[in-house]
Short mmCIF file of C-alpha atoms (C1' of nucleotides) in Angstrom, two decimals:
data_model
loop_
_atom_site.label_atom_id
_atom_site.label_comp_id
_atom_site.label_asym_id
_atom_site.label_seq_id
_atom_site.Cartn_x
_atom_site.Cartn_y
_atom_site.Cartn_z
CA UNK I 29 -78.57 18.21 -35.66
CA UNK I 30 -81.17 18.25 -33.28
CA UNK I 31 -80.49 15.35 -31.37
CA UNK I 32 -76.70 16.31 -31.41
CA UNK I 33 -77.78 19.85 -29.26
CA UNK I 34 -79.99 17.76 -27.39
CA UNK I 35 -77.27 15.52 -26.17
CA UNK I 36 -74.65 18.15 -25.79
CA UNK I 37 -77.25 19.63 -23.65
CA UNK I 38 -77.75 17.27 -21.37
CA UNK I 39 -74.06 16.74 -21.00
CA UNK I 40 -73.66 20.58 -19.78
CA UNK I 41 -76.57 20.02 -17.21
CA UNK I 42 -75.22 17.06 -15.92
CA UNK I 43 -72.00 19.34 -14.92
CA UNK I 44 -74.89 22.20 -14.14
CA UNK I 45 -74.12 24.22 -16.94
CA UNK I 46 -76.61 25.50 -18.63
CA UNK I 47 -77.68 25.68 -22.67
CA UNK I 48 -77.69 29.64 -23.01
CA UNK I 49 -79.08 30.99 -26.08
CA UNK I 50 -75.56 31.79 -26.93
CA UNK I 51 -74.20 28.52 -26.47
CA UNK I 52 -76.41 27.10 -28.28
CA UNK I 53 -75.51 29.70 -31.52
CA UNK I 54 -72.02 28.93 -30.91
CA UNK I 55 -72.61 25.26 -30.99
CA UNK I 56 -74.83 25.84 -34.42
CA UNK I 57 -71.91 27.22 -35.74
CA UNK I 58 -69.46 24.43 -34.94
CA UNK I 59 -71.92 21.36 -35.95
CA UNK I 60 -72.59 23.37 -39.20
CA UNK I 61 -68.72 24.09 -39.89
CA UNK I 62 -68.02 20.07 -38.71
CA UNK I 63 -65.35 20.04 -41.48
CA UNK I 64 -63.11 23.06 -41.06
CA UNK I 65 -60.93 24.01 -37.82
CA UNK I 66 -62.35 27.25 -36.93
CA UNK I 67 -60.35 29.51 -34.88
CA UNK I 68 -62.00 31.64 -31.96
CA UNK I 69 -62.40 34.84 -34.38
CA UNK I 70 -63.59 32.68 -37.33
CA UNK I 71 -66.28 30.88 -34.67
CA UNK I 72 -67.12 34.48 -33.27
CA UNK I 73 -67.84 36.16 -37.18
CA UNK I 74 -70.05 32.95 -37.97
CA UNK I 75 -72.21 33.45 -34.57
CA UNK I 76 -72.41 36.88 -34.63
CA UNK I 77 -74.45 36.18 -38.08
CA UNK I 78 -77.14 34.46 -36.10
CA UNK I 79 -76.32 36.25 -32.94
CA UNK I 80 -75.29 39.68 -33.39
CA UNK I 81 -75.12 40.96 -29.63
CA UNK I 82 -72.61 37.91 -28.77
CA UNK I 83 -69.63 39.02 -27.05
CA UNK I 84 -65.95 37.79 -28.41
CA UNK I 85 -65.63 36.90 -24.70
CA UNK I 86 -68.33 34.53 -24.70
CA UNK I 87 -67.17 32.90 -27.30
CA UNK I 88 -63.93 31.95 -25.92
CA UNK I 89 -65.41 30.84 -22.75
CA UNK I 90 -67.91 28.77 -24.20
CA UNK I 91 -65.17 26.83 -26.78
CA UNK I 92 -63.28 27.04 -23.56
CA UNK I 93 -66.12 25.22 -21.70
CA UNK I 94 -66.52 22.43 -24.59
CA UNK I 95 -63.14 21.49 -24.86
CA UNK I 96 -63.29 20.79 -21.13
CA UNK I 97 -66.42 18.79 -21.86
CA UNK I 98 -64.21 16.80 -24.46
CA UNK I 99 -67.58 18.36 -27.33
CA UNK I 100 -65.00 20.03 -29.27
CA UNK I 101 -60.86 19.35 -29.34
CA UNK I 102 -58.34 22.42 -29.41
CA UNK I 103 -55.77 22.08 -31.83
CA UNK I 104 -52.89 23.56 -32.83
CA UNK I 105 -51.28 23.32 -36.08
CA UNK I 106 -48.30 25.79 -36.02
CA UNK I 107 -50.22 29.25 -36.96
CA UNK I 108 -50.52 31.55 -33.76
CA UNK I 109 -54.30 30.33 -33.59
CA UNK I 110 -56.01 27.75 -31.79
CA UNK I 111 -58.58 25.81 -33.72
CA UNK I 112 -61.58 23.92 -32.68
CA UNK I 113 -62.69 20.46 -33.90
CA UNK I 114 -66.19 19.30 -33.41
CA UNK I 115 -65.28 15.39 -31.42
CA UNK I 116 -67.34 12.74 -33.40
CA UNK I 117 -69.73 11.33 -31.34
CA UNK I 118 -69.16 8.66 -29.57
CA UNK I 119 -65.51 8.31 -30.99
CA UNK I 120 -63.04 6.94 -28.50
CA UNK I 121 -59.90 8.21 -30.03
CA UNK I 122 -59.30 12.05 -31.73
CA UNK I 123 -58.66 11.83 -35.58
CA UNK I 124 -55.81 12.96 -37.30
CA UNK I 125 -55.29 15.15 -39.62
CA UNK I 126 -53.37 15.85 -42.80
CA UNK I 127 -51.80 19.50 -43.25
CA UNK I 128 -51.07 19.96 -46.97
CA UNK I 129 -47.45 22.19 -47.08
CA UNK I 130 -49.05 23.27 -50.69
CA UNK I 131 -51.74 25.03 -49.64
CA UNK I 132 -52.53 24.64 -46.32
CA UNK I 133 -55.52 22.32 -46.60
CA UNK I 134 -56.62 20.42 -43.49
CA UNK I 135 -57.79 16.89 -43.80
CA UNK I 136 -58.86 14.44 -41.26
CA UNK I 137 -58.54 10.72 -41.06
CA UNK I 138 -61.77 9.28 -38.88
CA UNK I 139 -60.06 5.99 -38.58
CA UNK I 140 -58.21 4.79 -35.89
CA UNK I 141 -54.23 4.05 -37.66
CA UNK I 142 -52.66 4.14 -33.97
CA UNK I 143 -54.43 0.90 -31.92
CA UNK I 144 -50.95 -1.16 -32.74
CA UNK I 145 -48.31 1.67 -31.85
CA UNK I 146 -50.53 2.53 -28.47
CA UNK I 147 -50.54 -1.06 -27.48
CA UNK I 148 -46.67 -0.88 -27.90
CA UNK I 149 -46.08 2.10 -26.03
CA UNK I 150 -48.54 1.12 -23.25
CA UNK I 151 -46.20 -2.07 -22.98
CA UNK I 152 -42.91 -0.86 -23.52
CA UNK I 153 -42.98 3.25 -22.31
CA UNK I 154 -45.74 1.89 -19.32
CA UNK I 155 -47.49 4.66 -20.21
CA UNK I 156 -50.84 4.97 -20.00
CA UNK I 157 -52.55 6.35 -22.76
CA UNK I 158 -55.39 8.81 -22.35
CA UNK I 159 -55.38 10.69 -25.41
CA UNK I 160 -53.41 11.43 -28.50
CA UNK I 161 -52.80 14.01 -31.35
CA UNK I 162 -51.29 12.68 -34.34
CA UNK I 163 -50.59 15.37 -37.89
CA UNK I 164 -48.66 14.84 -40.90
CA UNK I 165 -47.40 17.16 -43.02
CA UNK I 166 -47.09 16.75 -46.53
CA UNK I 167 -48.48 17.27 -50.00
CA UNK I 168 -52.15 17.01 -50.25
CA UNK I 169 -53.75 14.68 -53.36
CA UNK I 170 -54.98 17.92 -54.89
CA UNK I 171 -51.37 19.19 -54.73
CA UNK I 172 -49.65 16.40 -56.14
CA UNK I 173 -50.40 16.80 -60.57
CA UNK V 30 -20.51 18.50 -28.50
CA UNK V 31 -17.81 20.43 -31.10
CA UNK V 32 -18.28 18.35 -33.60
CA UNK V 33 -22.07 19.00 -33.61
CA UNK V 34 -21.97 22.64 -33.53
CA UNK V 35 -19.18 22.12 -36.14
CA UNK V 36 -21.39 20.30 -38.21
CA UNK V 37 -24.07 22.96 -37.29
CA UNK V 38 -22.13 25.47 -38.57
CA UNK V 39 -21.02 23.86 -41.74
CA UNK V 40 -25.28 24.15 -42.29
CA UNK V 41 -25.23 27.73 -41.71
CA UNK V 42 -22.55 28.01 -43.84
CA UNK V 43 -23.93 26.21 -47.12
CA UNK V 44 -27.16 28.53 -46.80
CA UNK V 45 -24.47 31.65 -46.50
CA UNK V 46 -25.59 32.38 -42.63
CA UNK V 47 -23.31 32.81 -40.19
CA UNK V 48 -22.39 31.09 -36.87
CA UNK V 49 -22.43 34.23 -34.92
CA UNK V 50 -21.54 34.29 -31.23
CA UNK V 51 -24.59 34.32 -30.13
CA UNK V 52 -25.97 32.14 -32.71
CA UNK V 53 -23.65 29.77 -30.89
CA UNK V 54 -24.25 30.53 -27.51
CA UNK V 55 -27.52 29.39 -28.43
CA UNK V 56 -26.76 26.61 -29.71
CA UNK V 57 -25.05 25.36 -27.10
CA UNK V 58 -27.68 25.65 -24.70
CA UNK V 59 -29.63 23.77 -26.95
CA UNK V 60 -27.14 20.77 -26.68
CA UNK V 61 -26.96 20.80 -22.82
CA UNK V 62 -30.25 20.77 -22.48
CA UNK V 63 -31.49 18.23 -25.43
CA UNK V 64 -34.04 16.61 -23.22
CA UNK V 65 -35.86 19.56 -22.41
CA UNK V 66 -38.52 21.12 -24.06
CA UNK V 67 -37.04 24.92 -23.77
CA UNK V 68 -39.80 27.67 -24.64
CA UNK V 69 -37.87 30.82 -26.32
CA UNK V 70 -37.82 32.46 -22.63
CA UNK V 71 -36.12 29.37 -21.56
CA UNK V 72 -33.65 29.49 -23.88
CA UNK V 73 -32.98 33.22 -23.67
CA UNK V 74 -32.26 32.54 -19.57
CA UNK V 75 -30.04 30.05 -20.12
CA UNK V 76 -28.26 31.87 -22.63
CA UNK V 77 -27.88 34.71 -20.79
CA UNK V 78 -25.71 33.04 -18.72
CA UNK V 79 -23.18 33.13 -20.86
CA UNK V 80 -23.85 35.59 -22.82
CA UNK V 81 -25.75 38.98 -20.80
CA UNK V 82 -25.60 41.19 -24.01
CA UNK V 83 -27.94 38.93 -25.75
CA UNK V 84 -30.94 40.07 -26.44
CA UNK V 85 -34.32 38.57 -26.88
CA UNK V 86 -35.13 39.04 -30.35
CA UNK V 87 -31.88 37.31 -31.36
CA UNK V 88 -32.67 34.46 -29.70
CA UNK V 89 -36.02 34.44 -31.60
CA UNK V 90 -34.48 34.92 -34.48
CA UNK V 91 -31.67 32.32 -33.90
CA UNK V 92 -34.43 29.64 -32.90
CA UNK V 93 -36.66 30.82 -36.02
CA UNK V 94 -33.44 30.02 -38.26
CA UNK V 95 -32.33 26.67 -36.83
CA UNK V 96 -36.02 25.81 -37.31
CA UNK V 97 -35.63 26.96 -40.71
CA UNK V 98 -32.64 24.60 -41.16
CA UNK V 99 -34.48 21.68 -39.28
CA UNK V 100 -31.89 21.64 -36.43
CA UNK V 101 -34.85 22.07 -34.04
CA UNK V 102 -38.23 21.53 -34.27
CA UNK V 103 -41.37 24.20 -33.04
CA UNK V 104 -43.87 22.22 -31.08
CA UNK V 105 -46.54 23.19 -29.31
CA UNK V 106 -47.90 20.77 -26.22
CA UNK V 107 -51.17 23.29 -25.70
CA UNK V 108 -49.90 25.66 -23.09
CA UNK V 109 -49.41 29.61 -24.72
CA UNK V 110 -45.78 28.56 -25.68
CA UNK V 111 -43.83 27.23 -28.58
CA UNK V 112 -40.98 25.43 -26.98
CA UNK V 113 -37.48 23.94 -29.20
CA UNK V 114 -36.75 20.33 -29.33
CA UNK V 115 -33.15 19.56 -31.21
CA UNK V 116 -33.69 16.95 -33.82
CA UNK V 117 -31.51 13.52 -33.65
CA UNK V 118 -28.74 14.47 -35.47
CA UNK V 119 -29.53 11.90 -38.94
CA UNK V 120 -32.82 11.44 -37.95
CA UNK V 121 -35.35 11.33 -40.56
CA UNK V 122 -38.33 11.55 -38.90
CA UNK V 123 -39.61 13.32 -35.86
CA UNK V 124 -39.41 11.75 -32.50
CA UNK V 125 -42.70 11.45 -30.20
CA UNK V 126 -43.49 12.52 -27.28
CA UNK V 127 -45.27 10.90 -24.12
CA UNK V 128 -47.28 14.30 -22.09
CA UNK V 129 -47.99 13.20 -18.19
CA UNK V 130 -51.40 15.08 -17.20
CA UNK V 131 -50.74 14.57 -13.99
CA UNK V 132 -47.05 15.90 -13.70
CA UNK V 133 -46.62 17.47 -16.45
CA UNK V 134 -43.60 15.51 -17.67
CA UNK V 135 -42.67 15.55 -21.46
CA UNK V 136 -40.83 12.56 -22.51
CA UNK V 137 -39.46 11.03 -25.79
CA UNK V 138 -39.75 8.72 -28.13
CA UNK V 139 -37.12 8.25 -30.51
CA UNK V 140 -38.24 4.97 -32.18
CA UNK V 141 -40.17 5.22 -35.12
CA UNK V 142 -43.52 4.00 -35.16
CA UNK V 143 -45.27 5.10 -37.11
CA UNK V 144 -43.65 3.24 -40.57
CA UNK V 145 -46.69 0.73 -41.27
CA UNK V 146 -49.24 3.97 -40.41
CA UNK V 147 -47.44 6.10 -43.37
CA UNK V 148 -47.61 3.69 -45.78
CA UNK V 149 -51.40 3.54 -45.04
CA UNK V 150 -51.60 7.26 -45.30
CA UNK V 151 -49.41 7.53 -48.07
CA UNK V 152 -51.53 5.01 -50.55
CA UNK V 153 -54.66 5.31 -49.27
CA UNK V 154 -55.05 8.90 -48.92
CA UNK V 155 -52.71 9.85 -51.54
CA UNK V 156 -50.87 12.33 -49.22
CA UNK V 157 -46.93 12.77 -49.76
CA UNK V 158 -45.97 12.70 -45.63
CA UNK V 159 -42.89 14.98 -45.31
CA UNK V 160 -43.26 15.19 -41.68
CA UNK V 161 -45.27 14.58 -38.40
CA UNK V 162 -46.04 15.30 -34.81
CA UNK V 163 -47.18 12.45 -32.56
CA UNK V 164 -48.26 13.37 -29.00
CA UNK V 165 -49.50 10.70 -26.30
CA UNK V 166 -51.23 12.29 -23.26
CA UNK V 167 -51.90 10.33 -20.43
CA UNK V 168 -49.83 9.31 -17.21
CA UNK V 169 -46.16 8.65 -17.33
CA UNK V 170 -44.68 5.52 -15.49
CA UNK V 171 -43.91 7.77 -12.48
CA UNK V 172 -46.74 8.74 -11.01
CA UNK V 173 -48.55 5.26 -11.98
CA UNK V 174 -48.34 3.96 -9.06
"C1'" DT L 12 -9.21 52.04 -45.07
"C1'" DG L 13 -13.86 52.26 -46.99
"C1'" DT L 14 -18.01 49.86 -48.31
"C1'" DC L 15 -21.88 46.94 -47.86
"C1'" DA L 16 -24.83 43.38 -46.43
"C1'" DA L 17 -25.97 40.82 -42.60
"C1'" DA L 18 -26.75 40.61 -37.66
"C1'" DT L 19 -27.80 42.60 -33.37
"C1'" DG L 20 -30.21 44.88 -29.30
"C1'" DA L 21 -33.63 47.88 -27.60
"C1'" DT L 22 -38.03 48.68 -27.85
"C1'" DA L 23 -42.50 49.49 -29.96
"C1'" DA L 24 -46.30 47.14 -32.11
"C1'" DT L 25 -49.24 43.34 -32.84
"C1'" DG L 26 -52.47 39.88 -32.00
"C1'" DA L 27 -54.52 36.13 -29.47
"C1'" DT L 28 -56.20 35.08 -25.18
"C1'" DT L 29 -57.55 36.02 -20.36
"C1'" DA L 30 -59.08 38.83 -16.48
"C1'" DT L 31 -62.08 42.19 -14.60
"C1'" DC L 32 -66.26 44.10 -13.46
"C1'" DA L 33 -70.72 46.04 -13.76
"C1'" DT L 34 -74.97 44.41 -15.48
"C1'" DG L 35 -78.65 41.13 -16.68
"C1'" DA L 36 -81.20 36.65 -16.54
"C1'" DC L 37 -83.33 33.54 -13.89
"C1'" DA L 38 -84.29 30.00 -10.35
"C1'" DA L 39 -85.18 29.26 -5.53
"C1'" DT L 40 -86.84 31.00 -1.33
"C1'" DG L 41 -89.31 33.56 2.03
"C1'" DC H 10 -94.55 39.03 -5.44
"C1'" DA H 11 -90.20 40.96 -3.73
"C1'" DT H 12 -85.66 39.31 -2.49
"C1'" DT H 13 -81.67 37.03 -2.73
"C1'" DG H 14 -77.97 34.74 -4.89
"C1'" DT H 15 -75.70 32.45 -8.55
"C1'" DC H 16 -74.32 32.03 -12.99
"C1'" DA H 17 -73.64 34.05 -17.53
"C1'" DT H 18 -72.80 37.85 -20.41
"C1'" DG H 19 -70.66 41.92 -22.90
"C1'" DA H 20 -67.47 45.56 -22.98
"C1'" DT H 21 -63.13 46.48 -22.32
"C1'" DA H 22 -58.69 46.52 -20.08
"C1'" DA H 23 -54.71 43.72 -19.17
"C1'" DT H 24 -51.43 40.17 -20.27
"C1'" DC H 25 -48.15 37.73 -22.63
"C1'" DA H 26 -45.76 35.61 -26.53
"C1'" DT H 27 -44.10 36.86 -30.75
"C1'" DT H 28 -42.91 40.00 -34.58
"C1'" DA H 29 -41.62 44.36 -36.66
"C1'" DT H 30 -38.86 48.43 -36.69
"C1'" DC H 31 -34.77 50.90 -36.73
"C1'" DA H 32 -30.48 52.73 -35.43
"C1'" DT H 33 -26.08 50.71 -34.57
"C1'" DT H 34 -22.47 47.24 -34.95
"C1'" DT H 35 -19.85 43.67 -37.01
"C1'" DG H 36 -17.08 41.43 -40.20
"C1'" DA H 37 -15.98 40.09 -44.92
"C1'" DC H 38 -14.11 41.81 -48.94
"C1'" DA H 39 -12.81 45.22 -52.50
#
DNA sequence: TGTCAAATGATAATGATTATCATGACAATG
DNA sequence: CATTGTCATGATAATCATTATCATTTGACA
């Protein structure tokens, strides 16, 4: 945990940002929550816990200012809400995640399913591939008796 | 072009909805644009064109029913909008879609690639995959140059 | 023709996100 | 130290896409 604000740290100073006490509580929150999808108001409830003067503003700009860092991801999975997803460190693709129809469950898949398809489309589209989002929707395993 | 919105509003029909005027104004922008990603705003433009009583909330409403009736798909490339992509008429999967950072060009893939990953997902995760969304970012072969 | 449910258009309401702006923290400088 | 300047913050207003409301219209059918 530690080591993980430590790093994150030093990746805002070398773009001169700085760690501010409520940065840091925000990124608490998200390394604590690493399994959900928090929206902006679900990160801003959790923080104000440890934080209770934080602004909503704040908040927005700070998730704003780690998804430009590539820290978090922004995601979108069809509600009106953004979400943010903690990166794993040191990951060189974004995992994918499984949206149960059921009930709504997210899921994510660490591993990397896409290395064959994105050497075909590299080849065939000539596109170059920087970054990709890939969902499915479906029945979870805790839906399916 | 007939035949489709024939066979769009044989669809309409079965659920008892009907293919209004405007319903099929909208459609038909729909067609002449398929290779566009239209937002809702787009749509209601265009369809104001030929048709200036329309008003706005129809058009949301028409696009919220054809989604309903998987004639178009809601996606969502990250900007504030939700834009309308007509599905391959027979199709049963999703097509993908190549996003250019650099100019902003959304392109399609209507191959399926993603067979060998859903049988993965399928066993090994015990998911039943009803759908998905596949999204490359990265640059486009235009403006690799 | 009269009836009724569905559809429409205008517009108000909602809700997430962004912009604004005065204030505060803090480092660098004189 | 006092001063200056920059960046960050919090409160709140503004924006913008989408949804809800509601009176009116349409069209099918009795």
């Amino acid at each position: 945990m530690e080591q993980r604000i430590d790093r994150i740290k030093k990746q805002l100073h070398s773009q001169s940002y700085k760690l501010t006490p409520q940065r840091e509580a925000t990124v608490r929150v998200l390394l604590e929550h690493e399994d959900d999808h928090l929206s902006a108001e679900d990160v801003y409830m959790l923080v104000k816990e440890k934080y209770p003067e934080i602004g909503l503003a704040t908040v927005y700009r700070t998730l704003e200012l780690l998804t430009e860092l590539k820290v978090v991801d922004k995601i979108n999975f069809g509600d009106g809400v953004s979400r943010y997803d903690l990166r794993q460190e040191g990951a060189d693709h974004f995992h994918h995640h499984l949206v149960c129809l059921e009930c709504g469950a997210v899921d994510e898949i660490q591993e990397d399913l896409l290395g064959d398809v994105e050497k075909i489309v590299e080849k065939r589209w000539n596109f170059e591939i920087k970054d990709h989002r890939l969902t499915f929707h479906g029945i979870c395993y805790r839906c399916r008796t």
